[in-house]
């Protein structure tokens, strides 16, 4: 997850803010003491203002209110005026000093607008006309003057322009970008004006001393009376779409040449639907209903035809249920009455058993010999079988758990992992984020009150002081925020806080108060006093939350962010200092800051970069007790279900199987530990999923096998010796156990091809654990059964085998003489007969097939993702943080478009294919990004991109004459407002020019550039200058701080820049689908741009690496499910040699998985790595529900109905008690887990799996087998069939 981080691009944007000094200050400053205004009669050739009459206290020059005739300039002065103001010819209303002031001040606006020559020309003309027009008096009227040294100076004017002029002027500039801050130039030069009137009003407001702007009030008017003689300015306005002036499409989207946009088509496709009256359904849903109804009718018709045919051919006598007397007789004699199973003689005569497959034949031979050997040498078998897993457990000495999300959910060869490594190694890792969110609380149903008040601001200063004073210990040294924080200009931390409007200085707050913060909310881009300590404007939308529209004063939350430097981790210790400080920061917040905030009736949420991993680690231990209790409950039930039902209470001590059950559980855990030990020994790390899921999986499989083995031994006749009972039991159930286990092992093993590490590692661990459990079950556990039955025969007490009860019967372990358990009798006498009714069969088929079709429809509604709140403990402090993040955050995560191998040589076209200023291609990368930002609903791009390339080209441009400058000797000359060209006066705070830079010239003349573009050598030589240039008011385009990490200069001298990043922002992302769709949209856009421009371009955002899995999670899930199902089918076919039986097992397994996915959709469980693992695991457990019943059906005698009931009688109780009830009692305990992830992904999914598997295995599968099951497999001549009575009994 990622919290919406903010990188204030150009921290150095100090200049930006100063340059905002609305060029209206071109209107020369004035004065300080009021006087009466003088009225000038409008006339052509006359001025309203002329000359400079003095200076203000802040150094701004003051114009004279002088109604005089325009003056003819000399040739040199005229040419200078023409160079800046080409529309002014002949006489002028400005002096040389006035023009120099205009020229000096206008350079501050040039870097903002030079990318769009039409806007720049129109903007300059506005002030050229006001300052030097020979007809100044026609449209400018001095309305207020002040007396300075007995001289009238201008204090206010009316500036008349026509409505068309104002609208066209605004339209030519409204979309011009200021990429350094991912915004529009209008936000700086117009205060975010939405109309021309708002813009002109912003330009005309009177500035206070030492603030940027005009020193006198300029009122722009468009109305004038005919009698006044005023003629509003209506000079030529150049359209930004004029091809001759070359505005880019990013600066002028309305231009006719701006076509061919690559806007993504996400979320624009309308889903197919069918409408019937007021009902509307998706085409898929409608199709499924139609197919289902057709199948239902076909089954019903077939049933009717079959019934009619049966009546005419050989009518059946039906008497499905026996009376109580029959059952009593059966129990006493150990035989079923003649009418307990209705079999038509005609039908039974048609059933011809086929010979078993070669595999089954050899398996029967093997298990016969193996059973005899184990019965004769149980101690030897037990010791040898335990040796290998015990030795493997030694590998646990190297046991490690992988908790890093990027190592769990992202394949090392994935696209995102490669892109992240490229970004981190060529540019710089994305910074770490430490964040606080303070908010007011709503009460009584009313809206939350504003947080912007004096008390809360003072509280923030107290919090800031505690954070600044915080010291953490790391390897014996102390670490402070200043040691690790992000410093764009290498001086001050880039802290994002409302306190930055006071430069984090409480004294400045005491002087200006809360009103200054409210003022900065509206003028943060244009007021120097609102700049941060790191000289960058602070967007209020990044530090406030809960405000309607742009009404920042009504914000209900403060968002404070501390960006911290991040480093590429190779040893895991590179960010050790940052992690130590972050943990100290969290402790400080919990122990000191939180009580302070609560005392003010505010809420506080907080997070650090390491918080999620720390909380995940805590979560892994939070439910350890719950898991242990779950295992204990399952063990207790296993011990109960394996035991016998004694005829006397005293016999309970002998007939119980607590020690056997405990031993079986130990074998299960030993197989899990052996698997973990083996993979740990070869250097593979475990995961929390393995530790939480695999024990449940192997326990489910192992318990089922234990129940089947024990019950199979008990079913053997008491007259047989123990060797025969063990060998006969293994022959009876060994093949089905082998089939189920190998199907599971191979299914998990084949699933290991999944590239997602968490799923791949799980599959590998599970495959080996299940295989080892199978080996231990048929060796060690069989040996333990031998020991336990010998103990029981000797009348020794369970758990205390050295003690003996003399009165204990020696035949208490089952066989013919023992009554059936309630569950076994239920399966034989109630469950099986009920399923034999034709009406019941039809209902079962209709319901289960209907559920499968419904699940198909529901599964399409599964959403990919994994909510961060679910994976955290319920009492985690991050729960509230994520809530507040979604509620208050107004800025999305930063998004970078990275260009590989940018060829900047003059012979390459890459420059114009990327840039977005004049003369750039209309479909260039940056122009297209700007277009994308106009449709954020589909592109998820909020702003135009910050472009170092655009700013560099503008910085080099001769028009930006305050930027790229050089001394006579060719070395770099900084702007005039930077040392050594400017010396700061500590007393006045003003900057006085130094003679040092008098001889500086622009780096290039127009004639030295090739169509406005630098040559390869010029580009190579000046790029380091640009990246080391500080932004300032004279040149806001300096690259230091803003673009220091935006490109990789290693080897750039060859003409190739290996990596170049262009930063923008995603829209606010509040849901998992937003993150997934934003990533998909960015990738689609980059792919289209790469193809169109024939360049390598990829998008990068810090959260992509965690969400890439969801782009292909459906493919991953379907691939894993299909591979597992296919593997199970192949194994079943090989072992049974029955395509028929294998197909039935495959269909039932598929229905179980489909139904589980349908339940997931209904419960809102998302599709992610955890749920994919659970779906894969569900196939393994579902195999247990199906294979044993099917195998028992195939080796039974009689027709399909008879064999289905025999299978339920022999295996149904074992499957029900071995899996269903065991898992139910264990899973229910998970309902009380502290972590939501256990409740959702383990309790809910496991419970659904157990219930669905039970219903399909013990209801649907027997019905299907009774209707269309495969023919029986005779066990002769290898093995003789067991007596009929034994086949229908179970303990």
Coordinates of N, CA, C and O in Angstrom, one line a residue, residues 609-731:
X609 N 7.3 4.6 7.2 CA 7.6 3.7 6.1 C 7.7 2.2 6.6 O 7.3 1.3 5.8
X610 N 8.2 2.0 7.8 CA 8.4 0.6 8.2 C 7.2 0.1 9.0 O 7.2 -1.0 9.5
X611 N 6.1 0.9 9.1 CA 5.0 0.5 10.0 C 4.3 -0.7 9.5 O 4.0 -1.6 10.3
X612 N 4.1 -0.8 8.2 CA 3.3 -2.0 7.6 C 4.1 -3.3 7.9 O 3.5 -4.2 8.4
X613 N 5.4 -3.3 7.6 CA 6.1 -4.5 7.9 C 6.2 -4.8 9.4 O 6.0 -6.0 9.7
X614 N 6.3 -3.8 10.2 CA 6.4 -4.1 11.7 C 5.0 -4.6 12.1 O 5.0 -5.6 12.9
X615 N 3.9 -4.1 11.6 CA 2.6 -4.6 12.0 C 2.3 -6.0 11.5 O 1.6 -6.8 12.1
X616 N 2.8 -6.2 10.3 CA 2.6 -7.6 9.7 C 3.4 -8.6 10.5 O 2.9 -9.7 10.8
X617 N 4.6 -8.2 11.0 CA 5.3 -9.1 11.8 C 4.6 -9.4 13.2 O 4.6 -10.5 13.7
X618 N 4.0 -8.3 13.7 CA 3.2 -8.4 14.9 C 2.0 -9.3 14.7 O 1.6 -10.1 15.5
X619 N 1.4 -9.1 13.5 CA 0.2 -9.9 13.2 C 0.5 -11.4 13.1 O -0.3 -12.2 13.4
X620 N 1.7 -11.7 12.7 CA 2.1 -13.1 12.5 C 2.1 -13.9 13.8 O 2.0 -15.1 13.9
X621 N 2.3 -13.1 14.9 CA 2.4 -13.7 16.3 C 1.1 -13.5 17.1 O 0.8 -14.1 18.1
X622 N 0.3 -12.5 16.5 CA -0.9 -12.1 17.3 C -1.9 -13.3 17.5 O -2.6 -13.4 18.5
X623 N -2.0 -14.2 16.5 CA -3.0 -15.3 16.5 C -2.3 -16.6 16.7 O -2.9 -17.6 16.4
X624 N -1.1 -16.6 17.3 CA -0.4 -17.9 17.5 C -1.2 -18.7 18.5 O -1.4 -20.0 18.3
X625 N -1.8 -18.1 19.5 CA -2.6 -18.9 20.5 C -3.8 -19.4 19.9 O -4.2 -20.6 20.1
X626 N -4.5 -18.6 19.0 CA -5.7 -19.1 18.3 C -5.4 -20.3 17.5 O -6.2 -21.3 17.4
X627 N -4.3 -20.3 16.7 CA -3.9 -21.4 15.9 C -3.6 -22.7 16.7 O -4.1 -23.8 16.4
X628 N -2.9 -22.5 17.8 CA -2.6 -23.6 18.7 C -3.9 -24.2 19.3 O -4.0 -25.4 19.3
X629 N -4.8 -23.4 19.7 CA -6.1 -23.8 20.2 C -6.8 -24.6 19.1 O -7.4 -25.7 19.4
X630 N -6.7 -24.1 17.9 CA -7.4 -24.8 16.8 C -6.8 -26.2 16.6 O -7.6 -27.2 16.4
X631 N -5.5 -26.3 16.7 CA -4.9 -27.6 16.5 C -5.3 -28.5 17.7 O -5.5 -29.7 17.5
X632 N -5.3 -28.0 18.9 CA -5.7 -28.8 20.1 C -7.1 -29.3 19.9 O -7.4 -30.5 20.2
X633 N -8.0 -28.5 19.5 CA -9.4 -28.9 19.3 C -9.5 -30.0 18.3 O -10.2 -31.0 18.5
X634 N -8.7 -29.9 17.2 CA -8.7 -30.9 16.1 C -8.1 -32.2 16.7 O -8.7 -33.3 16.4
X635 N -7.1 -32.1 17.5 CA -6.5 -33.3 18.0 C -7.4 -34.0 18.9 O -7.6 -35.2 18.9
X636 N -8.1 -33.2 19.8 CA -9.1 -33.8 20.7 C -10.2 -34.6 19.9 O -10.6 -35.7 20.3
X637 N -10.7 -33.9 18.9 CA -11.7 -34.6 18.1 C -11.2 -35.9 17.4 O -11.9 -36.9 17.3
X638 N -9.9 -35.8 16.9 CA -9.4 -37.0 16.2 C -9.3 -38.1 17.2 O -9.6 -39.3 16.9
X639 N -8.8 -37.8 18.4 CA -8.7 -38.9 19.4 C -10.1 -39.5 19.7 O -10.2 -40.7 19.9
X640 N -11.1 -38.7 19.7 CA -12.5 -39.1 20.0 C -13.0 -40.0 18.8 O -13.6 -41.1 19.1
X641 N -12.8 -39.5 17.6 CA -13.4 -40.2 16.5 C -12.7 -41.5 16.1 O -13.3 -42.4 15.6
X642 N -11.4 -41.6 16.5 CA -10.7 -42.9 16.2 C -11.0 -44.0 17.2 O -10.9 -45.1 17.0
X643 N -11.5 -43.6 18.4 CA -11.8 -44.5 19.5 C -13.0 -45.3 19.2 O -13.8 -45.1 18.3
X644 N -13.2 -46.3 20.0 CA -14.4 -47.2 19.9 C -15.5 -46.8 20.9 O -15.2 -46.0 21.8
X645 N -16.6 -47.3 20.7 CA -17.7 -47.1 21.6 C -17.8 -48.2 22.6 O -18.3 -49.3 22.2
X646 N -17.3 -48.1 23.8 CA -17.2 -49.3 24.7 C -18.6 -49.7 25.2 O -19.5 -48.8 25.3
X647 N -18.8 -51.0 25.5 CA -20.0 -51.4 26.1 C -20.1 -51.1 27.6 O -21.1 -51.0 28.2
X648 N -18.9 -50.9 28.2 CA -18.9 -50.6 29.6 C -17.9 -49.4 29.8 O -16.9 -49.2 29.0
X649 N -18.2 -48.5 30.8 CA -17.3 -47.3 31.0 C -15.9 -47.7 31.3 O -15.0 -47.0 30.9
X650 N -15.7 -48.8 31.9 CA -14.3 -49.2 32.3 C -13.5 -49.5 31.0 O -12.3 -49.3 31.0
X651 N -14.2 -50.0 30.0 CA -13.5 -50.3 28.8 C -13.1 -49.1 28.0 O -12.3 -49.2 27.0
X652 N -13.6 -47.9 28.4 CA -13.2 -46.7 27.7 C -11.7 -46.5 27.7 O -11.1 -46.0 26.8
X653 N -11.1 -46.8 28.9 CA -9.7 -46.6 29.0 C -8.9 -47.4 28.0 O -7.7 -47.1 27.7
X654 N -9.4 -48.5 27.6 CA -8.7 -49.4 26.7 C -9.1 -49.1 25.2 O -8.2 -49.0 24.4
X655 N -10.4 -48.9 25.0 CA -10.8 -48.7 23.6 C -10.5 -47.3 23.0 O -10.6 -47.1 21.8
X656 N -10.2 -46.3 23.9 CA -9.9 -45.0 23.4 C -8.6 -45.0 22.6 O -7.8 -45.9 22.7
X657 N -8.5 -44.0 21.7 CA -7.3 -43.9 20.8 C -6.6 -42.6 20.9 O -6.1 -42.0 20.0
X658 N -6.5 -42.1 22.2 CA -5.9 -40.8 22.4 C -4.4 -40.8 22.0 O -3.9 -40.0 21.3
X659 N -3.7 -41.8 22.4 CA -2.3 -41.9 22.1 C -2.1 -42.1 20.6 O -1.2 -41.6 20.0
X660 N -3.0 -42.9 20.0 CA -2.8 -43.1 18.6 C -3.1 -41.8 17.8 O -2.4 -41.5 16.9
X661 N -4.2 -41.1 18.3 CA -4.5 -39.8 17.6 C -3.4 -38.8 17.8 O -3.0 -38.1 16.9
X662 N -2.8 -38.8 19.0 CA -1.7 -37.9 19.2 C -0.5 -38.2 18.4 O 0.2 -37.4 17.8
X663 N -0.2 -39.5 18.3 CA 0.9 -40.0 17.4 C 0.6 -39.6 16.0 O 1.6 -39.2 15.3
X664 N -0.6 -39.7 15.5 CA -0.9 -39.4 14.2 C -0.7 -37.9 13.9 O -0.2 -37.5 12.9
X665 N -1.1 -37.1 14.9 CA -0.9 -35.6 14.7 C 0.6 -35.3 14.7 O 1.0 -34.4 14.0
X666 N 1.3 -36.0 15.6 CA 2.8 -35.8 15.6 C 3.4 -36.1 14.2 O 4.3 -35.4 13.7
X667 N 2.9 -37.2 13.6 CA 3.4 -37.6 12.3 C 3.1 -36.5 11.3 O 3.9 -36.1 10.4
X668 N 1.9 -35.9 11.4 CA 1.5 -34.8 10.4 C 2.4 -33.6 10.6 O 2.9 -33.1 9.6
X669 N 2.6 -33.2 11.8 CA 3.5 -32.1 12.1 C 4.9 -32.4 11.7 O 5.7 -31.5 11.2
X670 N 5.4 -33.6 11.9 CA 6.7 -34.0 11.5 C 6.9 -33.9 10.0 O 8.0 -33.5 9.5
X671 N 5.8 -34.3 9.2 CA 5.9 -34.1 7.8 C 6.0 -32.7 7.4 O 6.8 -32.3 6.4
X672 N 5.3 -31.8 8.1 CA 5.4 -30.4 7.8 C 6.7 -29.8 8.1 O 7.4 -29.1 7.3
X673 N 7.2 -30.2 9.3 CA 8.6 -29.7 9.7 C 9.7 -30.3 8.8 O 10.6 -29.6 8.5
X674 N 9.5 -31.5 8.4 CA 10.5 -32.1 7.5 C 10.5 -31.3 6.1 O 11.6 -31.1 5.6
X675 N 9.4 -31.0 5.6 CA 9.3 -30.2 4.4 C 10.0 -28.8 4.6 O 10.8 -28.4 3.7
X676 N 9.6 -28.2 5.7 CA 10.2 -26.9 5.9 C 11.7 -27.0 6.1 O 12.5 -26.1 5.7
X677 N 12.2 -28.1 6.8 CA 13.6 -28.3 7.0 C 14.3 -28.5 5.8 O 15.4 -28.0 5.6
X678 N 13.8 -29.3 4.8 CA 14.4 -29.6 3.6 C 14.7 -28.3 2.8 O 15.8 -28.0 2.3
X679 N 13.6 -27.5 2.6 CA 13.7 -26.3 1.8 C 14.5 -25.2 2.5 O 15.2 -24.4 1.9
X680 N 14.5 -25.2 3.9 CA 15.4 -24.3 4.6 C 16.8 -24.6 4.4 O 17.7 -23.8 4.3
X681 N 17.1 -26.0 4.3 CA 18.5 -26.4 4.2 C 19.1 -26.0 2.8 O 20.3 -25.7 2.7
X682 N 18.2 -25.9 1.8 CA 18.7 -25.5 0.5 C 18.6 -24.0 0.3 O 18.7 -23.5 -0.8
X683 N 18.3 -23.2 1.4 CA 18.3 -21.8 1.3 C 17.0 -21.1 0.9 O 17.0 -19.9 0.6
X684 N 15.9 -21.8 0.9 CA 14.6 -21.2 0.5 C 13.9 -20.8 1.8 O 13.7 -21.5 2.7
X685 N 13.5 -19.5 1.8 CA 12.8 -18.9 2.9 C 11.3 -19.4 3.0 O 10.7 -19.5 1.9
X686 N 10.8 -19.5 4.2 CA 9.4 -19.8 4.4 C 8.6 -18.5 4.3 O 9.2 -17.4 4.3
X687 N 7.3 -18.7 4.4 CA 6.4 -17.5 4.4 C 5.4 -17.7 5.5 O 5.2 -18.8 6.0
X688 N 4.7 -16.7 5.9 CA 3.6 -16.8 6.9 C 2.5 -17.6 6.4 O 1.9 -18.3 7.2
X689 N 2.3 -17.6 5.1 CA 1.2 -18.4 4.5 C 1.5 -19.9 4.7 O 0.6 -20.7 5.1
X690 N 2.8 -20.3 4.5 CA 3.1 -21.7 4.7 C 2.9 -22.1 6.2 O 2.3 -23.2 6.4
X691 N 3.3 -21.3 7.1 CA 3.2 -21.6 8.5 C 1.7 -21.6 8.9 O 1.4 -22.3 9.9
X692 N 0.9 -20.9 8.3 CA -0.5 -20.8 8.7 C -1.5 -21.8 7.9 O -2.5 -22.2 8.5
X693 N -1.1 -22.1 6.7 CA -2.0 -22.9 5.8 C -1.6 -24.4 5.7 O -2.5 -25.2 5.9
X694 N -0.3 -24.6 5.5 CA 0.1 -26.0 5.2 C -0.2 -27.0 6.4 O -0.7 -28.1 6.2
X695 N 0.0 -26.6 7.7 CA -0.4 -27.5 8.7 C -1.9 -27.9 8.7 O -2.3 -29.0 8.9
X696 N -2.8 -26.9 8.3 CA -4.2 -27.2 8.2 C -4.4 -28.2 7.0 O -5.2 -29.1 7.1
X697 N -3.7 -27.9 5.9 CA -3.8 -28.8 4.7 C -3.4 -30.2 5.0 O -4.1 -31.2 4.8
X698 N -2.2 -30.3 5.5 CA -1.7 -31.7 5.8 C -2.5 -32.4 6.9 O -2.7 -33.6 6.8
X699 N -2.9 -31.6 7.9 CA -3.7 -32.2 8.9 C -5.0 -32.7 8.4 O -5.5 -33.8 8.7
X700 N -5.6 -32.0 7.4 CA -6.9 -32.4 6.8 C -6.7 -33.7 6.1 O -7.4 -34.7 6.2
X701 N -5.6 -33.8 5.3 CA -5.3 -35.0 4.5 C -4.9 -36.1 5.4 O -5.4 -37.3 5.3
X702 N -4.0 -35.8 6.4 CA -3.5 -36.9 7.3 C -4.6 -37.4 8.2 O -4.7 -38.7 8.4
X703 N -5.5 -36.6 8.7 CA -6.6 -37.1 9.6 C -7.5 -38.0 8.8 O -8.0 -39.0 9.3
X704 N -7.8 -37.6 7.6 CA -8.7 -38.4 6.7 C -8.1 -39.8 6.5 O -8.7 -40.8 6.6
X705 N -6.8 -39.8 6.2 CA -6.1 -41.1 6.0 C -6.1 -41.9 7.3 O -6.2 -43.1 7.3
X706 N -5.9 -41.3 8.4 CA -5.9 -42.0 9.7 C -7.2 -42.6 9.9 O -7.3 -43.8 10.3
X707 N -8.3 -41.8 9.7 CA -9.6 -42.4 10.0 C -9.9 -43.6 9.0 O -10.4 -44.6 9.4
X708 N -9.5 -43.4 7.8 CA -9.8 -44.5 6.8 C -9.0 -45.7 7.1 O -9.5 -46.9 7.1
X709 N -7.7 -45.6 7.5 CA -6.9 -46.7 7.9 C -7.5 -47.4 9.1 O -7.6 -48.7 9.2
X710 N -7.7 -46.7 10.2 CA -8.2 -47.3 11.4 C -9.5 -47.9 11.2 O -9.8 -49.1 11.7
X711 N -10.4 -47.3 10.5 CA -11.8 -47.8 10.3 C -11.7 -49.1 9.4 O -12.5 -50.0 9.5
X712 N -10.8 -49.1 8.4 CA -10.6 -50.2 7.5 C -10.1 -51.4 8.3 O -10.6 -52.6 8.1
X713 N -9.2 -51.2 9.3 CA -8.8 -52.3 10.1 C -9.9 -52.9 11.0 O -10.1 -54.1 11.1
X714 N -10.7 -51.9 11.5 CA -11.8 -52.4 12.4 C -12.8 -53.1 11.6 O -13.6 -54.0 12.2
X715 N -13.0 -52.8 10.3 CA -14.0 -53.6 9.5 C -13.6 -55.0 9.3 O -14.5 -55.8 8.8
X716 N -12.4 -55.3 9.4 CA -12.0 -56.7 9.1 C -12.5 -57.7 10.2 O -12.7 -57.3 11.4
X717 N -12.8 -58.9 9.8 CA -13.4 -59.9 10.8 C -12.5 -60.1 12.0 O -11.3 -60.1 11.9
X718 N -13.1 -60.2 13.2 CA -12.4 -60.5 14.4 C -11.6 -61.8 14.4 O -10.6 -62.0 15.1
X719 N -12.2 -62.8 13.6 CA -11.5 -64.1 13.5 C -10.1 -64.0 12.9 O -9.3 -64.9 13.2
X720 N -9.9 -63.0 12.1 CA -8.6 -62.9 11.4 C -7.5 -62.5 12.4 O -7.8 -61.7 13.3
X721 N -6.3 -63.0 12.2 CA -5.2 -62.5 13.0 C -4.8 -61.1 12.6 O -5.3 -60.6 11.6
X722 N -4.0 -60.4 13.4 CA -3.7 -59.0 13.2 C -3.0 -58.8 11.8 O -3.2 -57.8 11.1
X723 N -2.1 -59.7 11.4 CA -1.4 -59.6 10.1 C -2.4 -59.5 9.0 O -2.3 -58.7 8.1
X724 N -3.4 -60.4 9.0 CA -4.4 -60.4 8.0 C -5.3 -59.2 8.0 O -5.6 -58.6 6.9
X725 N -5.6 -58.7 9.2 CA -6.5 -57.6 9.2 C -5.7 -56.3 8.7 O -6.3 -55.5 8.0
X726 N -4.4 -56.2 9.0 CA -3.6 -55.1 8.6 C -3.5 -55.1 7.1 O -3.7 -54.2 6.3
X727 N -3.1 -56.3 6.6 CA -2.9 -56.4 5.1 C -4.1 -56.3 4.3 O -4.2 -55.6 3.3
X728 N -5.2 -56.9 4.8 CA -6.5 -56.7 4.1 C -7.0 -55.3 4.1 O -7.5 -54.8 3.1
X729 N -6.8 -54.6 5.2 CA -7.2 -53.2 5.3 C -6.4 -52.3 4.3 O -6.9 -51.5 3.6
X730 N -5.1 -52.6 4.2 CA -4.3 -51.8 3.3 C -4.6 -52.1 1.8 O -4.6 -51.3 1.0
X731 N -5.0 -53.4 1.6 CA -5.4 -53.7 0.2 C -6.7 -53.0 -0.1 O -6.9 -52.6 -1.3

